[in-house]
Amino acid sequence: MKKMQIAPSILSCDYGKIAEELEKMEKSGADIIHVDVMDGHFVPNITLGAPVVKCIRKYSSLPFDVHLMITDPIDYVEDFINAGADSITIHLECDSDIEKTLSLIKEKGCKAAVSVKPKTPAEAVFDYLDKVSMVLVMTVEPGFGGQSFMEDMMPKVKKIKEEIDRRGLDVSIQVDGGIGEKTIAKAASNGADIFVSGNALFKAENTAEAIKTFKALAAEAYPEK
Ligand code: DX5
Ligand code: ZN
């Protein structure tokens, strides 16, 4: 059975206490650390760059999944890999050559993934399914944490999952935006297996309980047992 993985998005953490926040997530059973990189151009918000990733890398032994919401990822992927990224996600809507960027990420020994914003259809990722280890379906417009889950993205998740299965590929589907107790089962039932969660996890009273509940709800709803 596919493992249901929880990826806290540090966009919602207290950056002043980042070491503690990362340690807490690891102790609480998180599987992956999701790092949102925004350039103020591809999305209307600015977060952090490779030097910050390098500094915080030492506070966690979990894989670092870097979500690049930037216009020209090809110019920066090497910096993020050198800073300790284990996987890098680029947006199909960016300006870089997608094939070249994915090849560069993989050449440097990192996992590569593609992401689609809400208005981009499922079919847009089909050409890349054999070149990535993960597809990220945004369930909010990228740019900010704390937005509401877009349930109308579920047919897109389902379509991508069906295509992955039809071709017998081993590609994970990640969902990002508004994931919490009320939404995770919906996403899992349509075929998502990696769940990014910012606000719901960083604001939870008991993080370990929240992660445990998330995993149980996802496993229960996932189509393949
Ligand atoms: C949005 C980011 C998300 C965001 C998720 O552009 O990609 O990772 O932090 O936060 P929540 O779970 O609060 O919607
Ligand atoms: Zn993200």
PDB file of N, CA, C and O in Angstrom, residues 67-100:
ATOM      1  N   HIS A  67       9.465  23.861  -2.909  1.00  0.00           N
ATOM      2  CA  HIS A  67       8.407  24.229  -3.857  1.00  0.00           C
ATOM      3  C   HIS A  67       8.749  25.614  -4.417  1.00  0.00           C
ATOM      4  O   HIS A  67       8.588  26.618  -3.728  1.00  0.00           O
ATOM      5  N   LEU A  68       9.231  25.628  -5.662  1.00  0.00           N
ATOM      6  CA  LEU A  68       9.689  26.886  -6.255  1.00  0.00           C
ATOM      7  C   LEU A  68       8.553  27.624  -6.963  1.00  0.00           C
ATOM      8  O   LEU A  68       8.156  27.261  -8.067  1.00  0.00           O
ATOM      9  N   MET A  69       8.049  28.652  -6.320  1.00  0.00           N
ATOM     10  CA  MET A  69       7.039  29.512  -6.944  1.00  0.00           C
ATOM     11  C   MET A  69       7.780  30.746  -7.442  1.00  0.00           C
ATOM     12  O   MET A  69       7.637  31.855  -6.903  1.00  0.00           O
ATOM     13  N   ILE A  70       8.622  30.505  -8.447  1.00  0.00           N
ATOM     14  CA  ILE A  70       9.481  31.574  -8.978  1.00  0.00           C
ATOM     15  C   ILE A  70       9.448  31.526 -10.505  1.00  0.00           C
ATOM     16  O   ILE A  70       9.202  30.476 -11.098  1.00  0.00           O
ATOM     17  N   THR A  71       9.708  32.665 -11.121  1.00  0.00           N
ATOM     18  CA  THR A  71       9.566  32.787 -12.577  1.00  0.00           C
ATOM     19  C   THR A  71      10.611  31.985 -13.348  1.00  0.00           C
ATOM     20  O   THR A  71      10.294  31.356 -14.347  1.00  0.00           O
ATOM     21  N   ASP A  72      11.862  31.997 -12.876  1.00  0.00           N
ATOM     22  CA  ASP A  72      12.928  31.321 -13.614  1.00  0.00           C
ATOM     23  C   ASP A  72      13.674  30.282 -12.783  1.00  0.00           C
ATOM     24  O   ASP A  72      14.853  30.454 -12.465  1.00  0.00           O
ATOM     25  N   PRO A  73      13.013  29.166 -12.468  1.00  0.00           N
ATOM     26  CA  PRO A  73      13.649  28.186 -11.578  1.00  0.00           C
ATOM     27  C   PRO A  73      14.988  27.646 -12.081  1.00  0.00           C
ATOM     28  O   PRO A  73      15.873  27.332 -11.270  1.00  0.00           O
ATOM     29  N   ILE A  74      15.163  27.563 -13.411  1.00  0.00           N
ATOM     30  CA  ILE A  74      16.407  26.961 -13.923  1.00  0.00           C
ATOM     31  C   ILE A  74      17.657  27.682 -13.408  1.00  0.00           C
ATOM     32  O   ILE A  74      18.700  27.078 -13.207  1.00  0.00           O
ATOM     33  N   ASP A  75      17.521  28.969 -13.132  1.00  0.00           N
ATOM     34  CA  ASP A  75      18.670  29.748 -12.653  1.00  0.00           C
ATOM     35  C   ASP A  75      19.004  29.480 -11.185  1.00  0.00           C
ATOM     36  O   ASP A  75      20.045  29.910 -10.701  1.00  0.00           O
ATOM     37  N   TYR A  76      18.117  28.817 -10.470  1.00  0.00           N
ATOM     38  CA  TYR A  76      18.302  28.681  -9.014  1.00  0.00           C
ATOM     39  C   TYR A  76      18.334  27.244  -8.496  1.00  0.00           C
ATOM     40  O   TYR A  76      18.683  27.031  -7.340  1.00  0.00           O
ATOM     41  N   VAL A  77      17.968  26.268  -9.342  1.00  0.00           N
ATOM     42  CA  VAL A  77      17.852  24.898  -8.805  1.00  0.00           C
ATOM     43  C   VAL A  77      19.171  24.389  -8.218  1.00  0.00           C
ATOM     44  O   VAL A  77      19.175  23.734  -7.176  1.00  0.00           O
ATOM     45  N   GLU A  78      20.286  24.711  -8.854  1.00  0.00           N
ATOM     46  CA  GLU A  78      21.568  24.217  -8.319  1.00  0.00           C
ATOM     47  C   GLU A  78      21.841  24.777  -6.927  1.00  0.00           C
ATOM     48  O   GLU A  78      22.329  24.067  -6.052  1.00  0.00           O
ATOM     49  N   ASP A  79      21.504  26.046  -6.728  1.00  0.00           N
ATOM     50  CA  ASP A  79      21.707  26.670  -5.402  1.00  0.00           C
ATOM     51  C   ASP A  79      20.893  25.932  -4.334  1.00  0.00           C
ATOM     52  O   ASP A  79      21.379  25.685  -3.237  1.00  0.00           O
ATOM     53  N   PHE A  80      19.649  25.589  -4.693  1.00  0.00           N
ATOM     54  CA  PHE A  80      18.795  24.914  -3.699  1.00  0.00           C
ATOM     55  C   PHE A  80      19.270  23.485  -3.447  1.00  0.00           C
ATOM     56  O   PHE A  80      19.200  22.986  -2.320  1.00  0.00           O
ATOM     57  N   ILE A  81      19.770  22.822  -4.478  1.00  0.00           N
ATOM     58  CA  ILE A  81      20.291  21.463  -4.287  1.00  0.00           C
ATOM     59  C   ILE A  81      21.537  21.522  -3.400  1.00  0.00           C
ATOM     60  O   ILE A  81      21.681  20.761  -2.444  1.00  0.00           O
ATOM     61  N   ASN A  82      22.424  22.480  -3.681  1.00  0.00           N
ATOM     62  CA  ASN A  82      23.624  22.629  -2.849  1.00  0.00           C
ATOM     63  C   ASN A  82      23.269  23.000  -1.405  1.00  0.00           C
ATOM     64  O   ASN A  82      24.013  22.700  -0.480  1.00  0.00           O
ATOM     65  N   ALA A  83      22.138  23.642  -1.231  1.00  0.00           N
ATOM     66  CA  ALA A  83      21.707  24.034   0.122  1.00  0.00           C
ATOM     67  C   ALA A  83      21.062  22.880   0.878  1.00  0.00           C
ATOM     68  O   ALA A  83      20.791  22.997   2.066  1.00  0.00           O
ATOM     69  N   GLY A  84      20.796  21.769   0.171  1.00  0.00           N
ATOM     70  CA  GLY A  84      20.260  20.593   0.878  1.00  0.00           C
ATOM     71  C   GLY A  84      18.870  20.153   0.478  1.00  0.00           C
ATOM     72  O   GLY A  84      18.248  19.357   1.195  1.00  0.00           O
ATOM     73  N   ALA A  85      18.366  20.621  -0.667  1.00  0.00           N
ATOM     74  CA  ALA A  85      17.046  20.161  -1.122  1.00  0.00           C
ATOM     75  C   ALA A  85      17.129  18.693  -1.544  1.00  0.00           C
ATOM     76  O   ALA A  85      18.108  18.284  -2.175  1.00  0.00           O
ATOM     77  N   ASP A  86      16.126  17.909  -1.176  1.00  0.00           N
ATOM     78  CA  ASP A  86      16.055  16.505  -1.605  1.00  0.00           C
ATOM     79  C   ASP A  86      15.132  16.341  -2.802  1.00  0.00           C
ATOM     80  O   ASP A  86      15.277  15.426  -3.588  1.00  0.00           O
ATOM     81  N   SER A  87      14.130  17.223  -2.883  1.00  0.00           N
ATOM     82  CA  SER A  87      13.262  17.236  -4.061  1.00  0.00           C
ATOM     83  C   SER A  87      12.948  18.690  -4.385  1.00  0.00           C
ATOM     84  O   SER A  87      12.883  19.536  -3.481  1.00  0.00           O
ATOM     85  N   ILE A  88      12.785  18.946  -5.686  1.00  0.00           N
ATOM     86  CA  ILE A  88      12.457  20.308  -6.119  1.00  0.00           C
ATOM     87  C   ILE A  88      11.257  20.251  -7.047  1.00  0.00           C
ATOM     88  O   ILE A  88      11.209  19.458  -7.993  1.00  0.00           O
ATOM     89  N   THR A  89      10.281  21.105  -6.756  1.00  0.00           N
ATOM     90  CA  THR A  89       9.075  21.197  -7.581  1.00  0.00           C
ATOM     91  C   THR A  89       9.096  22.516  -8.340  1.00  0.00           C
ATOM     92  O   THR A  89       9.297  23.576  -7.737  1.00  0.00           O
ATOM     93  N   ILE A  90       8.892  22.411  -9.653  1.00  0.00           N
ATOM     94  CA  ILE A  90       8.793  23.642 -10.456  1.00  0.00           C
ATOM     95  C   ILE A  90       7.378  23.730 -11.032  1.00  0.00           C
ATOM     96  O   ILE A  90       6.714  22.707 -11.213  1.00  0.00           O
ATOM     97  N   HIS A  91       6.946  24.945 -11.318  1.00  0.00           N
ATOM     98  CA  HIS A  91       5.609  25.150 -11.877  1.00  0.00           C
ATOM     99  C   HIS A  91       5.642  25.104 -13.399  1.00  0.00           C
ATOM    100  O   HIS A  91       6.517  25.718 -14.022  1.00  0.00           O
ATOM    101  N   LEU A  92       4.656  24.422 -13.982  1.00  0.00           N
ATOM    102  CA  LEU A  92       4.555  24.388 -15.446  1.00  0.00           C
ATOM    103  C   LEU A  92       4.310  25.782 -16.013  1.00  0.00           C
ATOM    104  O   LEU A  92       4.595  26.039 -17.178  1.00  0.00           O
ATOM    105  N   GLU A  93       3.789  26.694 -15.171  1.00  0.00           N
ATOM    106  CA  GLU A  93       3.469  28.054 -15.637  1.00  0.00           C
ATOM    107  C   GLU A  93       4.681  28.989 -15.581  1.00  0.00           C
ATOM    108  O   GLU A  93       4.561  30.174 -15.894  1.00  0.00           O
ATOM    109  N   CYS A  94       5.844  28.473 -15.189  1.00  0.00           N
ATOM    110  CA  CYS A  94       7.027  29.343 -15.071  1.00  0.00           C
ATOM    111  C   CYS A  94       7.613  29.625 -16.459  1.00  0.00           C
ATOM    112  O   CYS A  94       7.136  29.088 -17.463  1.00  0.00           O
ATOM    113  N   ASP A  95       8.666  30.455 -16.520  1.00  0.00           N
ATOM    114  CA  ASP A  95       9.258  30.828 -17.815  1.00  0.00           C
ATOM    115  C   ASP A  95      10.402  29.913 -18.255  1.00  0.00           C
ATOM    116  O   ASP A  95      10.853  29.996 -19.394  1.00  0.00           O
ATOM    117  N   SER A  96      10.923  29.084 -17.373  1.00  0.00           N
ATOM    118  CA  SER A  96      12.066  28.229 -17.737  1.00  0.00           C
ATOM    119  C   SER A  96      11.615  27.079 -18.630  1.00  0.00           C
ATOM    120  O   SER A  96      10.447  26.681 -18.594  1.00  0.00           O
ATOM    121  N   ASP A  97      12.572  26.519 -19.380  1.00  0.00           N
ATOM    122  CA  ASP A  97      12.308  25.320 -20.178  1.00  0.00           C
ATOM    123  C   ASP A  97      12.096  24.150 -19.198  1.00  0.00           C
ATOM    124  O   ASP A  97      12.997  23.816 -18.410  1.00  0.00           O
ATOM    125  N   ILE A  98      10.910  23.567 -19.235  1.00  0.00           N
ATOM    126  CA  ILE A  98      10.546  22.563 -18.222  1.00  0.00           C
ATOM    127  C   ILE A  98      11.449  21.311 -18.329  1.00  0.00           C
ATOM    128  O   ILE A  98      12.028  20.871 -17.336  1.00  0.00           O
ATOM    129  N   GLU A  99      11.592  20.780 -19.551  1.00  0.00           N
ATOM    130  CA  GLU A  99      12.416  19.567 -19.741  1.00  0.00           C
ATOM    131  C   GLU A  99      13.841  19.801 -19.242  1.00  0.00           C
ATOM    132  O   GLU A  99      14.400  18.968 -18.537  1.00  0.00           O
ATOM    133  N   LYS A 100      14.418  20.926 -19.650  1.00  0.00           N
ATOM    134  CA  LYS A 100      15.812  21.225 -19.267  1.00  0.00           C
ATOM    135  C   LYS A 100      15.934  21.374 -17.752  1.00  0.00           C
ATOM    136  O   LYS A 100      16.915  20.916 -17.153  1.00  0.00           O
TER     137      LYS A 100
END
